[in-house]
mmCIF file of C-alpha atoms in Angstrom:
data_model
loop_
_atom_site.group_PDB
_atom_site.id
_atom_site.type_symbol
_atom_site.label_atom_id
_atom_site.label_comp_id
_atom_site.label_asym_id
_atom_site.label_seq_id
_atom_site.Cartn_x
_atom_site.Cartn_y
_atom_site.Cartn_z
ATOM 1 C CA ASP Z 1 15.792 25.818 -9.706
ATOM 2 C CA PRO Z 2 17.959 26.865 -12.668
ATOM 3 C CA GLU Z 3 20.414 28.531 -10.257
ATOM 4 C CA LEU Z 4 21.149 25.199 -8.532
ATOM 5 C CA SER Z 5 20.600 22.668 -11.315
ATOM 6 C CA ASP Z 6 22.826 21.618 -14.172
ATOM 7 C CA ARG Z 7 19.725 21.171 -16.338
ATOM 8 C CA VAL Z 8 16.034 21.921 -16.001
ATOM 9 C CA TYR Z 9 13.460 19.899 -17.934
ATOM 10 C CA VAL Z 10 10.087 21.363 -18.806
ATOM 11 C CA GLU Z 11 8.259 18.190 -19.754
ATOM 12 C CA PRO Z 12 5.004 16.501 -18.760
ATOM 13 C CA LEU Z 13 5.260 14.605 -15.480
ATOM 14 C CA THR Z 14 4.534 11.187 -16.949
ATOM 15 C CA PRO Z 15 6.456 7.934 -16.509
ATOM 16 C CA GLU Z 16 7.468 8.031 -20.178
ATOM 17 C CA PHE Z 17 9.062 11.486 -19.974
ATOM 18 C CA VAL Z 18 10.681 10.805 -16.599
ATOM 19 C CA GLU Z 19 12.204 7.623 -18.032
ATOM 20 C CA ARG Z 20 13.721 9.686 -20.858
ATOM 21 C CA VAL Z 21 15.295 12.014 -18.296
ATOM 22 C CA ILE Z 22 16.605 9.049 -16.268
ATOM 23 C CA GLU Z 23 18.021 7.485 -19.433
ATOM 24 C CA ARG Z 24 19.822 10.711 -20.304
ATOM 25 C CA GLU Z 25 20.977 11.814 -16.830
ATOM 26 C CA ARG Z 26 21.606 8.384 -15.246
ATOM 27 C CA PRO Z 27 20.950 9.415 -11.630
ATOM 28 C CA GLN Z 28 22.124 7.088 -8.887
ATOM 29 C CA ALA Z 29 19.049 7.744 -6.782
ATOM 30 C CA LEU Z 30 15.644 9.418 -6.595
ATOM 31 C CA LEU Z 31 13.938 10.956 -3.585
ATOM 32 C CA PRO Z 32 10.269 9.998 -4.070
ATOM 33 C CA THR Z 33 9.021 11.841 -1.001
ATOM 34 C CA MET Z 34 9.861 15.254 -2.496
ATOM 35 C CA GLY Z 35 7.137 16.350 -4.865
ATOM 36 C CA GLY Z 36 4.014 15.232 -3.069
ATOM 37 C CA GLN Z 37 1.514 12.804 -4.528
ATOM 38 C CA THR Z 38 2.763 13.380 -8.079
ATOM 39 C CA ALA Z 39 6.254 12.198 -7.133
ATOM 40 C CA LEU Z 40 4.884 9.192 -5.245
ATOM 41 C CA ASN Z 41 2.620 8.163 -8.135
ATOM 42 C CA LEU Z 42 5.433 8.601 -10.671
ATOM 43 C CA THR Z 43 7.797 6.585 -8.494
ATOM 44 C CA MET Z 44 5.306 3.725 -8.244
ATOM 45 C CA ALA Z 45 4.681 3.777 -12.011
ATOM 46 C CA LEU Z 46 8.440 3.738 -12.726
ATOM 47 C CA HIS Z 47 8.934 0.904 -10.252
ATOM 48 C CA LYS Z 48 6.086 -1.195 -11.692
ATOM 49 C CA ALA Z 49 7.381 -0.639 -15.234
ATOM 50 C CA GLY Z 50 10.859 -1.784 -14.211
ATOM 51 C CA VAL Z 51 12.470 1.547 -15.128
ATOM 52 C CA LEU Z 52 14.250 2.035 -11.800
ATOM 53 C CA LYS Z 53 15.722 -1.470 -11.924
ATOM 54 C CA LYS Z 54 16.668 -1.117 -15.606
ATOM 55 C CA TYR Z 55 18.767 1.988 -14.889
ATOM 56 C CA GLY Z 56 19.950 0.943 -11.420
ATOM 57 C CA VAL Z 57 18.237 3.866 -9.679
ATOM 58 C CA GLU Z 58 18.017 3.559 -5.889
ATOM 59 C CA LEU Z 59 15.122 5.093 -3.985
ATOM 60 C CA LEU Z 60 15.989 7.240 -0.979
ATOM 61 C CA GLY Z 61 13.662 7.740 1.961
ATOM 62 C CA ALA Z 62 10.913 5.298 0.995
ATOM 63 C CA THR Z 63 10.677 1.944 -0.726
ATOM 64 C CA PRO Z 64 7.891 1.041 -3.162
ATOM 65 C CA GLU Z 65 6.532 -1.282 -0.467
ATOM 66 C CA ALA Z 66 6.413 1.554 2.086
ATOM 67 C CA ILE Z 67 4.751 3.909 -0.406
ATOM 68 C CA HIS Z 68 2.140 1.274 -1.221
ATOM 69 C CA LYS Z 69 1.504 0.584 2.457
ATOM 70 C CA ALA Z 70 0.989 4.288 3.187
ATOM 71 C CA GLU Z 71 -0.953 5.268 0.045
ATOM 72 C CA ASP Z 72 -3.229 2.267 -0.495
ATOM 73 C CA ARG Z 73 -6.037 2.927 1.985
ATOM 74 C CA GLU Z 74 -6.997 -0.743 2.406
ATOM 75 C CA THR Z 75 -3.395 -1.841 3.003
ATOM 76 C CA PHE Z 76 -2.822 1.014 5.444
ATOM 77 C CA LYS Z 77 -5.892 0.066 7.482
ATOM 78 C CA ALA Z 78 -4.830 -3.605 7.533
ATOM 79 C CA THR Z 79 -1.370 -2.551 8.716
ATOM 80 C CA MET Z 80 -2.817 -0.458 11.542
ATOM 81 C CA THR Z 81 -5.097 -3.329 12.590
ATOM 82 C CA ALA Z 82 -2.148 -5.761 12.538
ATOM 83 C CA ILE Z 83 -0.168 -3.593 14.960
ATOM 84 C CA GLY Z 84 -3.134 -3.021 17.264
ATOM 85 C CA VAL Z 85 -4.035 0.559 16.301
ATOM 86 C CA ASP Z 86 -7.788 1.073 16.405
ATOM 87 C CA SER Z 87 -9.384 3.021 13.593
ATOM 88 C CA ALA Z 88 -12.844 3.923 12.412
ATOM 89 C CA ARG Z 89 -15.080 1.161 11.083
ATOM 90 C CA SER Z 90 -14.682 1.126 7.337
ATOM 91 C CA SER Z 91 -15.010 -0.713 4.065
ATOM 92 C CA VAL Z 92 -13.562 -0.276 0.581
ATOM 93 C CA ALA Z 93 -15.780 0.805 -2.307
ATOM 94 C CA ARG Z 94 -14.833 -0.005 -5.882
ATOM 95 C CA SER Z 95 -18.280 0.740 -7.328
ATOM 96 C CA ARG Z 96 -21.597 2.468 -6.609
ATOM 97 C CA GLU Z 97 -23.025 -0.901 -5.573
ATOM 98 C CA ASP Z 98 -20.270 -1.219 -2.954
ATOM 99 C CA GLY Z 99 -21.156 2.287 -1.772
ATOM 100 C CA LYS Z 100 -24.822 1.436 -1.300
ATOM 101 C CA ARG Z 101 -23.846 -1.676 0.694
ATOM 102 C CA ILE Z 102 -21.493 0.393 2.868
ATOM 103 C CA ILE Z 103 -24.220 2.938 3.663
ATOM 104 C CA LYS Z 104 -26.339 0.073 5.031
ATOM 105 C CA GLU Z 105 -23.382 -1.362 7.009
ATOM 106 C CA LEU Z 106 -21.964 1.833 8.515
ATOM 107 C CA GLY Z 107 -24.800 4.364 8.314
ATOM 108 C CA LEU Z 108 -24.405 8.066 7.590
ATOM 109 C CA PRO Z 109 -22.506 10.402 7.784
ATOM 110 C CA LEU Z 110 -19.492 8.821 6.060
ATOM 111 C CA ILE Z 111 -15.961 9.885 5.163
ATOM 112 C CA LEU Z 112 -14.496 9.100 1.727
ATOM 113 C CA ARG Z 113 -10.737 8.586 1.284
ATOM 114 C CA PRO Z 114 -9.725 7.684 -2.281
ATOM 115 C CA SER Z 115 -6.367 5.940 -2.701
ATOM 116 C CA PHE Z 116 -3.387 7.603 -4.416
ATOM 117 C CA THR Z 117 -4.998 11.011 -5.062
ATOM 118 C CA LEU Z 118 -3.246 14.371 -5.110
ATOM 119 C CA GLY Z 119 -3.617 16.043 -1.729
ATOM 120 C CA GLY Z 120 -6.537 13.809 -0.831
ATOM 121 C CA GLU Z 121 -8.499 15.144 -3.799
ATOM 122 C CA GLY Z 122 -11.887 13.486 -4.075
ATOM 123 C CA GLY Z 123 -12.099 12.880 -0.352
ATOM 124 C CA GLY Z 124 -14.590 14.384 2.027
ATOM 125 C CA SER Z 125 -17.669 13.729 4.074
ATOM 126 C CA ALA Z 126 -21.256 13.034 3.129
ATOM 127 C CA ALA Z 127 -24.372 13.277 5.276
ATOM 128 C CA THR Z 128 -26.985 12.037 2.791
ATOM 129 C CA GLU Z 129 -27.107 9.086 0.399
ATOM 130 C CA GLU Z 130 -27.370 11.384 -2.629
ATOM 131 C CA GLU Z 131 -24.356 13.433 -1.514
ATOM 132 C CA PHE Z 132 -22.415 10.245 -0.726
ATOM 133 C CA LEU Z 133 -23.053 8.643 -4.132
ATOM 134 C CA THR Z 134 -22.140 11.862 -5.970
ATOM 135 C CA LYS Z 135 -18.880 12.151 -4.017
ATOM 136 C CA LEU Z 136 -18.186 8.429 -4.409
ATOM 137 C CA ASP Z 137 -18.471 8.702 -8.204
ATOM 138 C CA ARG Z 138 -15.892 11.518 -8.176
ATOM 139 C CA ALA Z 139 -13.589 9.717 -5.734
ATOM 140 C CA LEU Z 140 -13.620 6.543 -7.836
ATOM 141 C CA PHE Z 141 -12.906 8.611 -10.952
ATOM 142 C CA LEU Z 142 -9.939 10.384 -9.312
ATOM 143 C CA SER Z 143 -8.351 7.339 -7.684
ATOM 144 C CA PRO Z 144 -5.890 5.763 -10.121
ATOM 145 C CA THR Z 145 -6.548 2.399 -8.440
ATOM 146 C CA LYS Z 146 -10.338 2.990 -8.482
ATOM 147 C CA ASP Z 147 -10.826 2.282 -4.799
ATOM 148 C CA VAL Z 148 -12.081 4.429 -1.946
ATOM 149 C CA LEU Z 149 -11.853 3.735 1.763
ATOM 150 C CA VAL Z 150 -15.211 4.680 3.279
ATOM 151 C CA GLU Z 151 -15.171 5.257 7.032
ATOM 152 C CA GLU Z 152 -17.750 5.970 9.674
ATOM 153 C CA SER Z 153 -17.674 9.636 10.611
ATOM 154 C CA LEU Z 154 -15.963 10.438 13.892
ATOM 155 C CA THR Z 155 -17.250 14.018 13.940
ATOM 156 C CA GLY Z 156 -17.068 15.345 17.479
ATOM 157 C CA TRP Z 157 -14.124 13.163 18.483
ATOM 158 C CA LYS Z 158 -10.782 14.734 19.317
ATOM 159 C CA GLU Z 159 -8.082 14.186 16.713
ATOM 160 C CA PHE Z 160 -4.359 13.934 17.273
ATOM 161 C CA GLU Z 161 -2.321 13.948 14.095
ATOM 162 C CA LEU Z 162 1.143 12.448 14.201
ATOM 163 C CA GLU Z 163 3.860 12.225 11.589
ATOM 164 C CA VAL Z 164 6.284 9.405 12.331
ATOM 165 C CA VAL Z 165 9.640 9.136 10.585
ATOM 166 C CA ARG Z 166 11.677 5.992 11.203
ATOM 167 C CA ASP Z 167 14.864 4.847 9.530
ATOM 168 C CA ARG Z 168 16.208 1.335 9.065
ATOM 169 C CA LYS Z 169 18.265 1.619 12.260
ATOM 170 C CA ASP Z 170 15.030 2.302 14.184
ATOM 171 C CA ASN Z 171 15.771 5.964 14.880
ATOM 172 C CA VAL Z 172 12.414 7.702 15.268
ATOM 173 C CA ILE Z 173 11.117 11.257 15.106
ATOM 174 C CA ILE Z 174 7.477 12.006 15.924
ATOM 175 C CA VAL Z 175 6.001 15.364 15.010
ATOM 176 C CA CYS Z 176 2.647 16.200 16.621
#
């Protein structure tokens, strides 16, 4: 917002351009959870490239490890299993061949959840093999990590969605 900001940059949202802004502005911290999937993906790219460390930029609200744990579908499922939270039977597809194997393992219908996509883009459900393989191709294309969590469909089950926010002092807020 130009009314609240000292400067506004109209540049592509790429790690290279964001690094230029960081180099010029020298912020003390970034808030990676504001800006949706784009902000999360940019934060991870800047972290992996060493940009945040190079300029001494602290992350507020989420660490790269926490972002990875939440956004990488396979890691998230492993985390839930480790803490005893049941979830749908699933497998990760990194190719069409994986997808065909998963159809045999889990049956149809199936749910596709590509990792690190904007607003879950590329995700969805498929009731036939043809529909599944078409959607899998798109999901693999859209996932920057080229992996898709494929889950058994729980259609007909009741769903309770929770958002849990916890800080380092173990204060917790749960929004249902």
